[in-house]
Coordinates of N, CA and C and ligand atoms in Angstrom, one line a residue:
X11 N 103.0 82.7 95.5 CA 104.5 82.9 96.2 C 103.5 81.8 97.5
X12 N 103.7 80.5 97.9 CA 102.8 80.2 98.6 C 102.8 80.2 100.2
X13 N 104.0 80.7 100.2 CA 104.0 81.3 101.9 C 103.8 82.3 102.4
X14 N 103.1 83.1 101.6 CA 102.1 84.8 101.6 C 101.0 84.4 101.9
X15 N 100.7 83.5 101.0 CA 99.0 82.9 100.8 C 98.5 82.3 101.8
X16 N 99.7 81.8 102.5 CA 99.4 80.0 103.5 C 99.2 81.1 104.6
X17 N 99.7 82.1 104.7 CA 100.1 83.5 105.8 C 98.9 84.4 106.0
X18 N 98.5 83.9 105.2 CA 97.1 85.1 104.7 C 95.7 84.0 104.9
X19 N 95.8 83.0 104.8 CA 94.4 81.8 105.0 C 94.5 81.9 106.2
X20 N 95.6 81.7 106.9 CA 95.9 81.3 108.3 C 95.2 82.7 109.3
X21 N 95.8 83.7 108.9 CA 95.0 85.6 109.3 C 93.7 85.1 109.4
X22 N 93.0 85.2 107.9 CA 91.7 84.9 108.0 C 91.5 83.5 108.8
X23 N 91.9 82.9 109.8 CA 90.9 82.2 110.4 C 90.9 82.5 112.2
X24 N 91.9 83.9 111.8 CA 92.1 84.1 113.5 C 90.4 84.2 114.3
X25 N 90.2 84.8 115.0 CA 89.3 85.3 116.0 C 89.8 87.4 115.3
X26 N 90.5 87.7 115.5 CA 90.1 89.0 115.2 C 90.1 89.4 113.6
X27 N 90.1 88.5 112.6 CA 89.9 87.9 111.5 C 88.3 88.6 111.6
X28 N 88.0 87.0 112.2 CA 86.1 86.6 112.0 C 85.5 87.8 112.6
X29 N 86.4 88.7 113.9 CA 85.0 89.5 114.3 C 85.0 91.1 113.4
X30 N 86.1 91.2 112.2 CA 86.4 92.2 111.5 C 85.1 92.0 110.6
X31 N 84.8 90.8 110.4 CA 84.1 90.1 109.6 C 82.9 90.1 109.7
X32 N 82.4 89.5 110.9 CA 81.8 89.1 111.7 C 80.8 90.8 112.1
X33 N 81.1 91.5 113.0 CA 80.7 92.1 113.8 C 79.6 93.1 112.8
X34 N 79.0 93.8 113.1 CA 78.1 94.9 112.1 C 79.0 95.9 111.7
X35 N 79.2 96.9 113.2 CA 80.1 97.7 113.5 C 81.4 97.8 114.0
X36 N 82.7 97.0 113.7 CA 83.9 97.1 113.7 C 84.5 97.7 112.8
X37 N 84.1 96.4 111.9 CA 85.1 97.1 110.6 C 84.6 99.1 110.1
X38 N 83.5 99.2 110.4 CA 83.5 101.2 110.5 C 84.1 101.8 111.1
X39 N 83.9 101.5 112.4 CA 85.0 101.9 113.3 C 86.8 102.1 113.3
X40 N 86.8 100.4 112.4 CA 88.4 100.4 112.9 C 88.8 101.7 111.3
X41 N 87.6 102.0 110.5 CA 88.2 102.3 109.2 C 87.9 103.3 109.6
X42 N 87.3 104.6 110.4 CA 86.9 105.7 111.0 C 88.7 106.0 111.9
X43 N 89.1 104.9 112.7 CA 89.8 105.5 112.9 C 90.9 105.5 112.1
X44 N 91.3 104.5 110.8 CA 92.0 104.6 110.1 C 91.9 106.1 109.2
X45 N 91.0 106.6 108.7 CA 91.0 108.0 108.2 C 91.6 108.9 109.3
X46 N 90.2 108.7 110.2 CA 90.9 110.0 111.3 C 93.0 110.0 111.2
X47 N 93.5 108.8 111.7 CA 94.6 109.4 111.9 C 95.3 109.5 110.2
X48 N 94.7 108.6 109.5 CA 95.7 109.7 107.9 C 95.1 110.8 107.3
X49 N 94.1 110.8 108.2 CA 94.0 112.6 107.7 C 95.6 114.0 108.0
X50 N 95.5 113.1 109.8 CA 96.4 114.0 110.7 C 97.7 113.8 110.1
X51 N 98.1 112.4 109.0 CA 99.2 112.1 109.0 C 99.8 113.5 107.5
X52 N 98.7 113.1 106.6 CA 99.1 113.7 105.3 C 98.3 114.6 105.2
X53 N 97.4 115.6 106.5 CA 97.6 117.0 106.8 C 99.0 117.6 107.4
X54 N 99.6 116.5 107.6 CA 100.8 117.4 108.5 C 102.2 117.2 108.0
X55 N 102.0 116.0 106.9 CA 103.4 115.9 105.6 C 103.1 116.8 104.7
X56 N 102.0 117.4 104.0 CA 101.3 118.2 103.1 C 101.4 119.6 103.8
X57 N 101.3 120.4 104.3 CA 102.2 121.5 105.0 C 103.2 121.4 105.4
X58 N 103.5 120.6 105.9 CA 105.6 120.3 105.4 C 105.5 120.4 104.1
X59 N 105.7 119.8 103.3 CA 105.8 119.8 101.8 C 105.9 121.0 101.3
X60 N 104.7 121.9 101.3 CA 104.1 123.1 100.7 C 104.9 124.6 101.6
X61 N 105.8 124.4 102.4 CA 106.4 125.3 103.2 C 107.9 124.8 102.2
X62 N 108.2 123.8 102.0 CA 109.6 123.6 102.0 C 109.8 123.7 100.1
X63 N 108.3 123.8 99.4 CA 108.2 124.3 98.1 C 108.2 125.9 98.5
X64 N 108.3 126.3 99.0 CA 107.9 128.2 99.7 C 107.1 128.8 100.0
X65 N 105.8 128.0 100.5 CA 104.7 128.9 101.1 C 104.9 129.0 102.1
X66 N 104.8 129.8 103.1 CA 104.7 131.1 104.2 C 106.0 130.9 104.2
X67 N 107.0 131.2 103.8 CA 108.6 131.4 103.4 C 109.1 132.1 105.1
X68 N 108.9 132.8 105.7 CA 108.8 133.7 106.8 C 108.9 132.7 107.5
X69 N 108.4 131.5 107.8 CA 108.1 130.1 108.9 C 109.4 129.8 108.9
X70 N 109.8 130.0 110.1 CA 111.5 128.9 110.5 C 110.8 127.2 110.3
X71 N 111.6 127.0 109.4 CA 111.7 125.2 108.9 C 112.2 124.0 109.7
X72 N 112.5 124.4 110.2 CA 113.4 123.8 111.7 C 112.1 123.8 112.4
X73 N 111.5 124.8 113.2 CA 110.1 125.0 113.8 C 108.8 123.8 113.7
X74 N 109.0 124.8 112.4 CA 107.3 123.8 111.5 C 107.6 122.5 111.7
X75 N 108.6 122.0 110.8 CA 108.9 120.3 111.5 C 108.9 119.6 112.3
X76 N 109.5 120.0 113.4 CA 109.4 119.2 115.1 C 108.3 119.4 115.2
X77 N 107.0 120.8 115.0 CA 106.0 120.5 114.9 C 105.1 119.5 114.7
X78 N 105.5 119.7 113.0 CA 104.2 118.4 112.4 C 104.8 117.2 112.1
X79 N 105.9 117.3 111.8 CA 106.5 115.9 111.9 C 106.4 114.9 112.9
X80 N 106.2 115.6 114.8 CA 105.7 115.0 115.6 C 104.3 114.1 115.4
X81 N 103.6 115.0 115.4 CA 102.2 114.1 114.9 C 101.5 113.2 113.8
X82 N 102.8 114.0 112.6 CA 102.8 112.5 111.7 C 103.5 111.5 112.2
X83 N 104.3 111.2 113.2 CA 104.8 110.4 113.0 C 104.0 109.0 114.2
X84 N 103.5 110.6 115.1 CA 102.5 110.0 116.2 C 101.3 108.9 115.7
X85 N 100.8 110.0 114.3 CA 99.0 109.2 113.4 C 99.6 108.3 113.6
X86 N 100.5 107.3 113.0 CA 101.1 106.5 112.3 C 100.6 104.9 113.3
X87 N 100.7 105.8 114.5 CA 99.8 104.2 115.8 C 98.8 104.2 115.6
X88 N 97.6 105.2 115.1 CA 96.6 105.2 114.3 C 96.4 104.1 113.6
X89 N 97.3 104.9 111.9 CA 96.8 104.1 110.7 C 97.1 103.1 110.6
X90 N 98.8 102.7 111.0 CA 99.0 101.3 110.6 C 98.0 100.1 111.4
X91 N 98.2 99.7 112.8 CA 96.9 99.2 113.0 C 95.7 98.6 112.6
X92 N 95.4 100.0 112.4 CA 93.8 100.0 111.7 C 94.0 99.7 110.4
X93 N 95.1 99.9 109.6 CA 95.2 99.5 108.2 C 95.1 97.9 108.0
X94 N 96.1 97.5 108.8 CA 96.3 96.1 109.7 C 95.4 95.2 110.1
X95 N 94.7 95.6 110.5 CA 92.9 95.2 110.6 C 91.9 95.2 109.8
X96 N 91.8 96.4 108.8 CA 91.4 96.2 107.9 C 91.7 94.8 106.7
X97 N 92.9 95.1 106.7 CA 93.6 94.4 105.7 C 93.3 92.4 105.9
X98 N 93.3 92.1 107.5 CA 93.2 91.3 108.2 C 91.6 91.2 108.4
X99 N 90.4 91.5 107.8 CA 89.1 91.3 107.9 C 89.0 90.1 105.9
X100 N 90.2 90.0 105.3 CA 90.4 89.2 104.0 C 91.1 89.9 102.9
X101 N 92.4 89.4 103.9 CA 93.8 88.9 103.6 C 93.4 88.8 102.1
X102 N 92.8 87.4 101.8 CA 93.4 87.0 100.1 C 92.8 87.7 99.6
X103 N 91.5 88.3 99.6 CA 91.5 89.4 98.4 C 92.0 90.7 98.6
X104 N 92.7 91.5 100.0 CA 93.0 92.3 99.5 C 94.9 92.3 98.8
X105 N 95.7 90.5 99.3 CA 96.3 90.7 98.6 C 96.2 90.0 96.9
X106 N 95.6 90.0 96.5 CA 95.0 89.6 95.7 C 94.8 90.8 94.5
X107 N 94.3 92.0 95.1 CA 94.2 93.3 94.5 C 95.1 94.3 94.1
X108 N 95.1 94.3 92.7 CA 96.1 95.3 92.6 C 96.8 96.3 93.0
X109 N 95.6 97.3 92.9 CA 95.3 98.5 93.9 C 96.2 98.4 95.6
X110 N 95.6 97.5 96.1 CA 96.5 97.6 97.1 C 97.9 97.1 97.0
X111 N 98.2 96.4 96.2 CA 99.7 96.0 95.9 C 100.3 97.2 95.7
X112 N 100.1 98.1 95.1 CA 100.3 99.6 94.5 C 100.5 100.0 96.1
X113 N 99.1 100.7 96.4 CA 99.2 101.1 97.5 C 100.5 101.0 98.9
X114 N 100.9 99.9 98.8 CA 101.9 99.5 99.8 C 103.0 99.7 98.8
X115 N 103.6 99.7 98.0 CA 104.3 99.7 96.9 C 104.4 101.3 97.2
X116 N 103.7 102.2 97.5 CA 103.6 103.8 97.1 C 104.1 104.3 98.4
X117 N 103.1 103.2 99.6 CA 103.8 103.5 100.8 C 105.4 103.6 101.1
X118 N 106.0 102.7 100.9 CA 107.1 102.3 100.4 C 107.8 103.3 100.0
X119 N 107.7 104.0 98.4 CA 108.2 105.0 98.5 C 108.1 105.9 99.0
X120 N 106.8 106.3 99.5 CA 106.6 107.6 100.1 C 107.7 107.8 101.5
X121 N 107.8 106.5 102.0 CA 108.6 106.4 103.0 C 110.4 106.6 102.8
X122 N 110.6 106.0 101.5 CA 112.7 106.0 100.9 C 112.3 107.5 101.1
X123 N 111.3 108.4 100.0 CA 111.7 109.7 99.9 C 111.5 110.4 100.7
X124 N 110.9 110.3 102.0 CA 111.3 110.9 103.7 C 113.1 110.8 103.9
X125 N 112.7 109.6 104.2 CA 114.3 109.3 105.0 C 115.2 110.0 103.5
X126 N 115.2 109.7 102.2 CA 116.4 110.2 101.4 C 116.4 111.7 101.7
X127 N 115.1 112.1 102.5 CA 115.5 114.1 102.2 C 115.9 114.3 103.2
X128 N 115.3 113.6 104.9 CA 116.2 113.7 105.9 C 117.5 114.1 106.0
X129 N 117.8 112.6 105.3 CA 119.1 111.8 106.0 C 120.1 112.7 104.2
X130 N 119.0 113.7 103.8 CA 120.3 114.7 102.4 C 119.6 116.0 102.9
X131 N 118.9 116.5 101.8 CA 119.2 117.8 101.7 C 118.9 118.7 102.9
X132 N 117.6 117.7 103.8 CA 117.6 118.6 105.5 C 118.3 118.7 106.2
X133 N 119.6 118.0 106.2 CA 120.7 118.4 107.1 C 121.7 119.7 106.7
X134 N 121.1 120.4 105.9 CA 121.4 121.6 105.2 C 120.7 123.2 105.6
X135 N 119.3 122.7 106.3 CA 118.7 123.4 106.3 C 118.9 124.5 106.8
X136 N 119.7 124.5 107.8 CA 120.1 126.1 108.6 C 120.5 127.0 107.8
X137 N 120.9 126.7 106.3 CA 120.9 127.7 105.4 C 119.4 128.3 104.5
X138 N 118.6 127.6 104.7 CA 117.3 127.8 103.5 C 116.3 127.9 105.3
X139 N 116.6 128.0 106.5 CA 115.9 127.9 107.4 C 114.2 128.7 107.4
X140 N 114.7 129.8 107.4 CA 113.3 131.4 106.9 C 114.2 132.1 106.1
X141 N 113.3 132.3 105.5 CA 113.7 133.7 103.6 C 114.5 133.3 103.1
X142 N 114.6 131.8 102.5 CA 115.3 131.2 101.4 C 114.0 130.6 101.1
X143 N 114.8 130.2 99.8 CA 114.3 128.9 99.0 C 114.8 127.7 99.0
X144 N 114.7 127.0 99.4 CA 114.8 125.2 99.7 C 115.9 125.3 98.4
X145 N 116.4 124.6 98.5 CA 117.9 124.0 97.0 C 116.7 122.9 96.4
X146 N 116.9 123.2 95.0 CA 115.9 122.6 94.1 C 116.1 121.0 94.7
X147 N 116.4 120.2 94.8 CA 116.7 118.5 96.0 C 115.5 118.6 96.4
X148 N 116.0 119.9 97.7 CA 114.5 119.2 98.9 C 113.1 119.5 98.2
X149 N 112.9 120.9 97.0 CA 112.4 121.3 96.5 C 110.8 119.9 96.0
X150 N 112.6 119.0 94.8 CA 111.4 117.8 94.2 C 110.9 117.1 95.2
X151 N 111.7 116.4 96.1 CA 111.4 115.4 97.0 C 109.9 116.3 97.8
X152 N 109.7 117.0 97.9 CA 108.8 117.8 98.4 C 107.2 117.6 97.2
X153 N 107.9 118.3 96.2 CA 106.6 118.0 94.9 C 106.4 116.3 95.3
X154 N 107.1 115.4 95.1 CA 107.4 114.0 94.9 C 105.8 113.3 96.1
X155 N 106.6 113.9 97.3 CA 105.7 113.3 98.0 C 104.4 113.7 98.6
X156 N 104.0 115.1 97.8 CA 103.0 115.7 98.1 C 102.0 115.1 97.0
X157 N 103.1 114.8 95.8 CA 102.0 113.3 95.0 C 101.6 111.5 95.4
X158 N 102.9 111.3 95.7 CA 102.6 110.0 96.7 C 101.5 110.0 97.0
X159 N 101.7 110.8 98.3 CA 99.9 110.6 99.5 C 98.9 111.0 98.1
X160 N 99.2 111.4 97.9 CA 97.6 111.9 96.8 C 97.6 110.6 96.0
X161 N 98.5 109.5 95.4 CA 98.2 108.5 95.2 C 98.3 107.6 96.1
X162 N 98.9 107.3 97.1 CA 98.0 106.7 98.2 C 96.7 106.9 98.6
X163 N 96.1 107.9 98.6 CA 94.9 107.9 99.5 C 93.7 107.9 97.8
X164 N 94.3 107.8 96.7 CA 93.4 107.5 95.4 C 93.5 105.8 95.7
X165 N 94.6 105.3 95.6 CA 94.0 103.9 95.8 C 92.8 103.8 97.1
X166 N 94.3 103.9 98.4 CA 93.3 103.5 99.1 C 91.4 103.7 99.3
X167 N 91.2 104.9 98.6 CA 90.0 104.8 98.4 C 89.4 104.2 97.4
X168 N 90.6 104.1 96.7 CA 89.5 102.7 95.1 C 89.7 101.7 95.6
X169 N 90.3 101.0 96.3 CA 90.0 99.8 97.1 C 88.7 99.1 97.0
X170 N 87.5 99.7 98.0 CA 86.4 99.5 97.9 C 85.4 99.3 96.6
X171 N 86.3 99.5 95.0 CA 85.3 100.0 93.7 C 86.4 98.9 93.0
X172 N 87.7 98.3 93.2 CA 88.4 96.9 92.6 C 88.1 96.1 92.9
Ligands
HEM5 C1 99.8 105.5 105.5 C2 99.2 105.9 105.6 C3 98.0 105.4 104.3 C4 97.0 106.0 104.3 C5 97.0 107.5 103.8 C6 95.7 105.2 104.3 C7 94.7 105.9 102.5 C8 94.0 104.6 102.8 C9 92.7 105.0 102.2 C10 92.3 106.6 101.9 C11 91.5 104.5 102.7 C12 90.4 104.7 102.2 C13 88.7 105.0 103.0 C14 87.3 104.9 102.8 O1 87.4 104.9 101.4 O2 86.6 104.6 104.1 C15 92.2 103.3 103.2 C16 91.3 102.6 103.5 C17 92.6 100.9 103.6 N1 93.7 100.7 103.8 FE1 94.5 102.5 103.7 N2 96.1 103.8 104.4 C18 97.4 104.4 104.9 C19 98.2 102.9 105.1 C20 97.6 101.6 104.9 C21 98.0 100.5 105.8 C22 99.8 100.3 106.4 C23 97.3 99.8 105.0 C24 97.6 98.3 106.0 C25 98.8 97.0 105.2 C26 95.7 99.8 104.6 C27 95.0 98.7 104.3 C28 93.8 99.1 104.1 C29 92.2 98.4 103.7 C30 92.7 97.5 103.6 C31 91.5 99.4 103.6 C32 90.3 99.3 103.7 C33 89.4 99.2 101.9 C34 88.3 99.2 102.1 O3 87.3 99.3 102.7 O4 87.7 99.0 101.0 N3 95.9 101.0 104.4 N4 93.2 103.4 103.1

């Protein structure tokens, strides 16, 4: 895809990209922000998913969801810009890394899975807010979500080695 390659080459010439490569401290600082952000994101999502799967069944799911999912969305303000900056340090190299592409595909799948959950099974949550098992589809989507986030973290960690 010459257009994507051209955009990656252009990105690599920008002062931001040069700073990410040239500064000895910028990359580790941005990576720390990325890690702090996804710790909150994946932590919040995992606790919500475990509740849907039946842990702490007496906790009202809607109240828990309002609390945790707000933190998950807010954490994206750290995770995504920091991830884009890390990417900008070596755009060509990351684009040619299959693990990076797999990570992006898994992120899109996790987003679609969450959107499908909220637009579908979660609409009926009033019937299973507290003290009841969630319907099988909701539990399957929560289990899939946990697997996807684990795979995303694994891909992120593998980037340094592949
Ligand atoms: C939203 C959820 C995300 C999670 C859970 C996640 C997870 C991770 C993990 C676990 C690492 C490895 C950190 C380390 O070993 O020190 C990492 C690094 C990285 N991530 Fe993410 N990431 C996310 C989003 C993104 C996005 C949206 C982008 C870019 C578009 C991105 C780009 C990168 C890059 C370029 C690295 C650096 C790899 C390296 O230095 O070797 N990430 N991520």
